[in-house]
PDB file of N, CA and C in Angstrom:
ATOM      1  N   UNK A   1       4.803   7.906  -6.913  1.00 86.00           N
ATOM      2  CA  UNK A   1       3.606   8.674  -6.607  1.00 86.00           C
ATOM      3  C   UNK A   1       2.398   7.945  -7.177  1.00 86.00           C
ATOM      4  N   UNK A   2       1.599   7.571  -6.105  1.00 92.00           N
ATOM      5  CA  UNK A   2       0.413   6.752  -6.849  1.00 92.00           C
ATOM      6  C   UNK A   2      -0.779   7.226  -6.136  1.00 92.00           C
ATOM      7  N   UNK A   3      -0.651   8.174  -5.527  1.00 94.00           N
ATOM      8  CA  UNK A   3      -1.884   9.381  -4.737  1.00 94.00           C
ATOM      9  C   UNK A   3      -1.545  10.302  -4.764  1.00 94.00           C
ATOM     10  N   UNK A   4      -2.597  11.221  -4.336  1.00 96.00           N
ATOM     11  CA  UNK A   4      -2.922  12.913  -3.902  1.00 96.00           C
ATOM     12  C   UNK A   4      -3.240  12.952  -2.153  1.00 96.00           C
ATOM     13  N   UNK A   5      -2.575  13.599  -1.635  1.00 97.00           N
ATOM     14  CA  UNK A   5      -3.244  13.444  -0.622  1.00 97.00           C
ATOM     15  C   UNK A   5      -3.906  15.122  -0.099  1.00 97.00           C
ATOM     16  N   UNK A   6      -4.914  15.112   0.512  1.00 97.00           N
ATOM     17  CA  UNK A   6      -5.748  16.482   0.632  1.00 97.00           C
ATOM     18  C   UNK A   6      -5.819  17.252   2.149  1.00 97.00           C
ATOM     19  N   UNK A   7      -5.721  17.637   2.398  1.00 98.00           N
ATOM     20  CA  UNK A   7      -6.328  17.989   4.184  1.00 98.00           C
ATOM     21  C   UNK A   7      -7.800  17.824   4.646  1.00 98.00           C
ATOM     22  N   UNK A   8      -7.730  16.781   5.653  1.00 97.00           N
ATOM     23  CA  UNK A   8      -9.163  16.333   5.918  1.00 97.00           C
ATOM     24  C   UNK A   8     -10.012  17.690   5.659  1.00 97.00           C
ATOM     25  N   UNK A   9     -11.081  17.401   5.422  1.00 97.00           N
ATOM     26  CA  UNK A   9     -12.126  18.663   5.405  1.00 97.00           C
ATOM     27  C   UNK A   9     -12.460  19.473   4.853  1.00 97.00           C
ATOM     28  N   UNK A  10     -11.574  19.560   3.972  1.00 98.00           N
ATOM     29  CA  UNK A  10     -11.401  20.833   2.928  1.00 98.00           C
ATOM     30  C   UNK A  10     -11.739  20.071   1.860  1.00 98.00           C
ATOM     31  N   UNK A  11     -12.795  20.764   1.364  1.00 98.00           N
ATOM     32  CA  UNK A  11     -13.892  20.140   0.050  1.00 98.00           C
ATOM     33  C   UNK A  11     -12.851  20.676  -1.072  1.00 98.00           C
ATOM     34  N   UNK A  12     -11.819  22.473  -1.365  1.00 98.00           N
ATOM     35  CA  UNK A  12     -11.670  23.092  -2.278  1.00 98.00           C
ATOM     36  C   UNK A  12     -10.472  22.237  -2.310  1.00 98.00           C
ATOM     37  N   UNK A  13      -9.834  21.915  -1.829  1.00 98.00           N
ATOM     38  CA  UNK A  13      -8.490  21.255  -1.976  1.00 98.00           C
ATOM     39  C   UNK A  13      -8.617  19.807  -2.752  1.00 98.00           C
ATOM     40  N   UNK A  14     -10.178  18.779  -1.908  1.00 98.00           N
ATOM     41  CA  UNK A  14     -10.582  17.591  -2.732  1.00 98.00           C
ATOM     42  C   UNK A  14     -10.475  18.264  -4.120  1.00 98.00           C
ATOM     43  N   UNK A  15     -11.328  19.238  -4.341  1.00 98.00           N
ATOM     44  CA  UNK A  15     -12.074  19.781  -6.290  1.00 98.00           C
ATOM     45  C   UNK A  15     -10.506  19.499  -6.485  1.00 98.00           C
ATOM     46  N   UNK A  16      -9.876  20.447  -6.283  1.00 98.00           N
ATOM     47  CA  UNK A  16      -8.352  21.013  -7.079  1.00 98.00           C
ATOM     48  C   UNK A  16      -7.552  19.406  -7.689  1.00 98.00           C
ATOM     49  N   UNK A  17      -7.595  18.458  -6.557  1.00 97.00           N
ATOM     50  CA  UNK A  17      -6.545  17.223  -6.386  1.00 97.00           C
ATOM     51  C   UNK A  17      -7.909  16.636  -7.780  1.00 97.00           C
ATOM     52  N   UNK A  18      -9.177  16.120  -7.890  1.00 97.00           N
ATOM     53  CA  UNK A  18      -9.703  15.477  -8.646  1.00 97.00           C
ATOM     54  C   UNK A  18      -9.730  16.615 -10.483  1.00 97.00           C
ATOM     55  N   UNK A  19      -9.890  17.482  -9.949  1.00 98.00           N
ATOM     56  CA  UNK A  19      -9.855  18.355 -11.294  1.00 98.00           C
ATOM     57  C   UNK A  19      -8.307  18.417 -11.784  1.00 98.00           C
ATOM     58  N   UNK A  20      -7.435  17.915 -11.116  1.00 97.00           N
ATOM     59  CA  UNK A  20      -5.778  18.123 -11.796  1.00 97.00           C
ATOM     60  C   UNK A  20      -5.745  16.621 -12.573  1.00 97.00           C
ATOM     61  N   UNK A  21      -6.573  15.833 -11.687  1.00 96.00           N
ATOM     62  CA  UNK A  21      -6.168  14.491 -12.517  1.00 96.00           C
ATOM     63  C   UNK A  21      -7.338  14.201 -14.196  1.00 96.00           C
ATOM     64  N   UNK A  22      -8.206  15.120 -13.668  1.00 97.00           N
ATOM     65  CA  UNK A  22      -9.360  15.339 -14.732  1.00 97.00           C
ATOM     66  C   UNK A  22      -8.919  15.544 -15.895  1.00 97.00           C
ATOM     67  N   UNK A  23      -7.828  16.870 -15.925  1.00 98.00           N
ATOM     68  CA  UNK A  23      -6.853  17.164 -17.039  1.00 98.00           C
ATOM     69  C   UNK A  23      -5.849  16.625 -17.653  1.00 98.00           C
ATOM     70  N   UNK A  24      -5.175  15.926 -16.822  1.00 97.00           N
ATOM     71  CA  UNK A  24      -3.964  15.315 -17.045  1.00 97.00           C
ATOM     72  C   UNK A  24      -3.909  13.709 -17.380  1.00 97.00           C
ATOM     73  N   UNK A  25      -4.255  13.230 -18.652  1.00 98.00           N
ATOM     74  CA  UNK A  25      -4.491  12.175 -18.685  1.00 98.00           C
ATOM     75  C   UNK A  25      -2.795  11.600 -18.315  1.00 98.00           C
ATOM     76  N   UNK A  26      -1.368  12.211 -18.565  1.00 97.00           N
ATOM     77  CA  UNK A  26      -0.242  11.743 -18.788  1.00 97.00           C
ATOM     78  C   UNK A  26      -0.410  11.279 -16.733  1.00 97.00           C
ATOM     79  N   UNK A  27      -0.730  12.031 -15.787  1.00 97.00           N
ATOM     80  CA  UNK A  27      -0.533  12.257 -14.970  1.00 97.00           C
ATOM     81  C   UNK A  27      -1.609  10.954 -13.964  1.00 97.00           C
ATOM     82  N   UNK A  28      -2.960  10.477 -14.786  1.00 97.00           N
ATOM     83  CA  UNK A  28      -3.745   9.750 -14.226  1.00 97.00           C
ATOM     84  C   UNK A  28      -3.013   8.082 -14.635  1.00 97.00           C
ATOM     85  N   UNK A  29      -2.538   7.701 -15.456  1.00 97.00           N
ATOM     86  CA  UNK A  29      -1.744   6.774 -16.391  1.00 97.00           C
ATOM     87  C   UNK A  29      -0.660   6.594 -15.072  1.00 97.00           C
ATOM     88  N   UNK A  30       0.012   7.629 -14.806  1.00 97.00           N
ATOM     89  CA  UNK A  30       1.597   7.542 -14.241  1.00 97.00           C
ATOM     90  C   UNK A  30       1.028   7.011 -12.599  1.00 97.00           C
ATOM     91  N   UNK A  31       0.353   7.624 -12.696  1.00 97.00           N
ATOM     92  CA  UNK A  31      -0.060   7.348 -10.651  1.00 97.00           C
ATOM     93  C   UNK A  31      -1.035   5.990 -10.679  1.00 97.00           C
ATOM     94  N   UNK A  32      -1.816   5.777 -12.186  1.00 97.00           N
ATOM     95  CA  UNK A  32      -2.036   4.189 -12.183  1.00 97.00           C
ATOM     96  C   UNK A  32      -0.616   3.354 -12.152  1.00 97.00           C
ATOM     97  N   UNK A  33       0.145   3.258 -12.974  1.00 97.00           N
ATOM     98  CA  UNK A  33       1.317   2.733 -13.191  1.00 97.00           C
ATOM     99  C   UNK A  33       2.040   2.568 -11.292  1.00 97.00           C
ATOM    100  N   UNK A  34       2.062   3.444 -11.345  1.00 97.00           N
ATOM    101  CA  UNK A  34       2.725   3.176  -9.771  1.00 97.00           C
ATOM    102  C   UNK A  34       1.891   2.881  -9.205  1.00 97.00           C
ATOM    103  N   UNK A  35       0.507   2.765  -8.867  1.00 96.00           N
ATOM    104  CA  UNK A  35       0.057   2.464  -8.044  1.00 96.00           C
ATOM    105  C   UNK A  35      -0.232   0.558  -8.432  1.00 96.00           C
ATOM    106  N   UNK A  36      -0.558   0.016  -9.423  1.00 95.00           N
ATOM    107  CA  UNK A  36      -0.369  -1.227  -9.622  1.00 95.00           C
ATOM    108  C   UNK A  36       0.957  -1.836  -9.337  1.00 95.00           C
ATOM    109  N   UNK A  37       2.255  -1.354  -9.234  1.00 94.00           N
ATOM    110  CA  UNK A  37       3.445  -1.430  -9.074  1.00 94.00           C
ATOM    111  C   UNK A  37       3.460  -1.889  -7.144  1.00 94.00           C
ATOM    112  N   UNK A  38       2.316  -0.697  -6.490  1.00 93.00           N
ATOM    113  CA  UNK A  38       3.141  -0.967  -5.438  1.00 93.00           C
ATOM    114  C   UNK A  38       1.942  -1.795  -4.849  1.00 93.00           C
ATOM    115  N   UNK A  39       0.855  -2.457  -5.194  1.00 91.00           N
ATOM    116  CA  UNK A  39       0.161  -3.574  -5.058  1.00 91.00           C
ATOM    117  C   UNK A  39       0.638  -4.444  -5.655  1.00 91.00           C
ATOM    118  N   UNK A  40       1.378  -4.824  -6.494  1.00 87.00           N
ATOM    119  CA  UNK A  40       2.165  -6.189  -6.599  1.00 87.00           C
ATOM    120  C   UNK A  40       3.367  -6.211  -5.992  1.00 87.00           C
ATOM    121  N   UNK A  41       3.943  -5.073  -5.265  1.00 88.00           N
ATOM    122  CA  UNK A  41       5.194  -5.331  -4.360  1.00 88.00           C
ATOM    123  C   UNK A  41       4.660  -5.557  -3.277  1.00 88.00           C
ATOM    124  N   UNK A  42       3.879  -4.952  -2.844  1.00 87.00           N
ATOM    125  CA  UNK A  42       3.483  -5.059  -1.153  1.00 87.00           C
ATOM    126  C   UNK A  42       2.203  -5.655  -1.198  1.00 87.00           C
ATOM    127  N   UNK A  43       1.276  -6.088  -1.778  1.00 88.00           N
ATOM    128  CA  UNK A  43       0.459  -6.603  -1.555  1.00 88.00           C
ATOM    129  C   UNK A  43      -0.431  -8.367  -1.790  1.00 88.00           C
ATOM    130  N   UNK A  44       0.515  -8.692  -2.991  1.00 88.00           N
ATOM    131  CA  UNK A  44       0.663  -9.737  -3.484  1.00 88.00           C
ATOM    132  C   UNK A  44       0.140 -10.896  -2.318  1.00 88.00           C
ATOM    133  N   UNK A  45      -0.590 -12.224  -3.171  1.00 91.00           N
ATOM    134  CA  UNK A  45      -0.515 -13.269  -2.499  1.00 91.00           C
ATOM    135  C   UNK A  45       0.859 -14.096  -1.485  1.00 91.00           C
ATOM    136  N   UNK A  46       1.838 -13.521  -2.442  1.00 91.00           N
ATOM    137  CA  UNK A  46       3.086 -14.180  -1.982  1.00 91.00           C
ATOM    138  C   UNK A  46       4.011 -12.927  -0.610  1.00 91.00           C
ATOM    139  N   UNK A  47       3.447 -12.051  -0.530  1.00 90.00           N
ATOM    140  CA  UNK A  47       3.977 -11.367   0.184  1.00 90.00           C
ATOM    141  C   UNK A  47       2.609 -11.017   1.329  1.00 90.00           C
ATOM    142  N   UNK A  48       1.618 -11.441   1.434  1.00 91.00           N
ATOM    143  CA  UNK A  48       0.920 -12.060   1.985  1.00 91.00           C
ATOM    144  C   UNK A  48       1.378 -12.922   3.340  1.00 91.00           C
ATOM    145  N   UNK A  49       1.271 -13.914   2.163  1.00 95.00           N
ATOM    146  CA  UNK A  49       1.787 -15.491   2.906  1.00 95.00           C
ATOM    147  C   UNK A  49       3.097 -15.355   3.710  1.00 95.00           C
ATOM    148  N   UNK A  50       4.220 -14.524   3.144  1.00 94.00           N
ATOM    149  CA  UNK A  50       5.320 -13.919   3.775  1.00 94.00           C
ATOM    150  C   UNK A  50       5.630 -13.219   5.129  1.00 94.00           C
ATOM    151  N   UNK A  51       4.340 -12.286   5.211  1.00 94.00           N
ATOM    152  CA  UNK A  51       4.142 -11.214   6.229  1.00 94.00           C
ATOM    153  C   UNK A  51       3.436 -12.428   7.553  1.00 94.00           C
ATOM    154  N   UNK A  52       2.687 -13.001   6.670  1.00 96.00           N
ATOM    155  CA  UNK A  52       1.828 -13.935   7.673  1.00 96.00           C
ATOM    156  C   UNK A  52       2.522 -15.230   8.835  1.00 96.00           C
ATOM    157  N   UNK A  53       3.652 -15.314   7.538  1.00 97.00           N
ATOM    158  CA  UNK A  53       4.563 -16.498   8.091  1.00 97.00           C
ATOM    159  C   UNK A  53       5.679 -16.069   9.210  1.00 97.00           C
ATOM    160  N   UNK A  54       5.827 -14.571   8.892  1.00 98.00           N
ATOM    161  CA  UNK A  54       6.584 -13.971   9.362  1.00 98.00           C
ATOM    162  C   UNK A  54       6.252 -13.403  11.158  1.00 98.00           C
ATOM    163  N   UNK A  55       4.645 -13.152  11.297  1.00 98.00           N
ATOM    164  CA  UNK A  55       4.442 -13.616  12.449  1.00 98.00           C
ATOM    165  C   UNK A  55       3.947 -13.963  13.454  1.00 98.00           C
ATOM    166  N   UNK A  56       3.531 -15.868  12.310  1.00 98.00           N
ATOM    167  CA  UNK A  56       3.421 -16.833  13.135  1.00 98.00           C
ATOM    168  C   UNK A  56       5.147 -17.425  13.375  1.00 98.00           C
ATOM    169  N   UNK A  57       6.012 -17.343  12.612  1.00 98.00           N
ATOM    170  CA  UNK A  57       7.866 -17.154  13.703  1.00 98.00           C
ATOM    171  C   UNK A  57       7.712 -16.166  15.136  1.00 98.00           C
ATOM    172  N   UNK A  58       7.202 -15.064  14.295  1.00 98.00           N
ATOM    173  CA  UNK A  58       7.396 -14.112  15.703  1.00 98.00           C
ATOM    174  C   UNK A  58       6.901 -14.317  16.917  1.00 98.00           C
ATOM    175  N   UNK A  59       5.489 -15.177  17.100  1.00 97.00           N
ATOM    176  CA  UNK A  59       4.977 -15.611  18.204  1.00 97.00           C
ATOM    177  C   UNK A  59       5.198 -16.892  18.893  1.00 97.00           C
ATOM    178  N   UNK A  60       5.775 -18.127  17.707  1.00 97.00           N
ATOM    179  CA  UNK A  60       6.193 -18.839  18.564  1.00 97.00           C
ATOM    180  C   UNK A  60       7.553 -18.767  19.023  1.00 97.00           C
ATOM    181  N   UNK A  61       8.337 -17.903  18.809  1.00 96.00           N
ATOM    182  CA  UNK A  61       9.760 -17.491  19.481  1.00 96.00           C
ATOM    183  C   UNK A  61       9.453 -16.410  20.498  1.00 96.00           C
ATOM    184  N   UNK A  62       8.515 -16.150  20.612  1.00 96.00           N
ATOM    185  CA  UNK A  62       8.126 -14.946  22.032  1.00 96.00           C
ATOM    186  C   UNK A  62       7.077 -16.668  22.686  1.00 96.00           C
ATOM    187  N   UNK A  63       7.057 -17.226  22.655  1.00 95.00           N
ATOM    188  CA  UNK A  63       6.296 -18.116  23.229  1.00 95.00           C
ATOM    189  C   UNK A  63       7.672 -19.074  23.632  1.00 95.00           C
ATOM    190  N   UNK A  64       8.159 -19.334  22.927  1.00 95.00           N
ATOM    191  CA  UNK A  64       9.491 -20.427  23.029  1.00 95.00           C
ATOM    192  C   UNK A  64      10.156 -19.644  23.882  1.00 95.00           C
ATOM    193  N   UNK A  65      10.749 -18.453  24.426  1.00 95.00           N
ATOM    194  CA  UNK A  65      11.287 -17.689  25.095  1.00 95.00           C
ATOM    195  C   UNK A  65      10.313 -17.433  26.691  1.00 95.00           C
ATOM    196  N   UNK A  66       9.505 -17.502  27.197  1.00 91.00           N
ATOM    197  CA  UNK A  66       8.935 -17.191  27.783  1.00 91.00           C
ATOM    198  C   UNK A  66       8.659 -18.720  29.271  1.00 91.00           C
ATOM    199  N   UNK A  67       9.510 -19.869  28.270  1.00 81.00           N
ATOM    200  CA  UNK A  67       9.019 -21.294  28.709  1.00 81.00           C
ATOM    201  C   UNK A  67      10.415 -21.148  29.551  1.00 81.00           C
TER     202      UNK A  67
END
């Protein structure tokens, strides 16, 4: 858990989700923690370069297939 998520539009639901984390320092810590967690799993330079490499394969084998 590294968000809150709210229902578009609803201002009382935003207050509630920012005023729970207002209180809860154990709770703002834990959803930092995961949330740096899942920017170095999924977001990283190296998983990057991965996703990227992954498809420029995919297009030249839909290109290599097509000849």
């Amino acid at each position: 858990e590294c968000g809150m998520l709210v229902p578009p539009g609803d201002p009382a639901a935003l207050k509630a989700a920012v005023m729970r984390l207002l209180r809860s320092k154990t709770l703002r810590e834990k959803m930092g923690r995961n949330g740096r967690k899942r920017v170095v799993e999924n977001f990283s330079w190296q998983i990057a370069a991965e996703n990227t490499l992954a498809v420029y394969r995919d297009v030249i084998r839909k290109y290599r297939s097509r000849r």
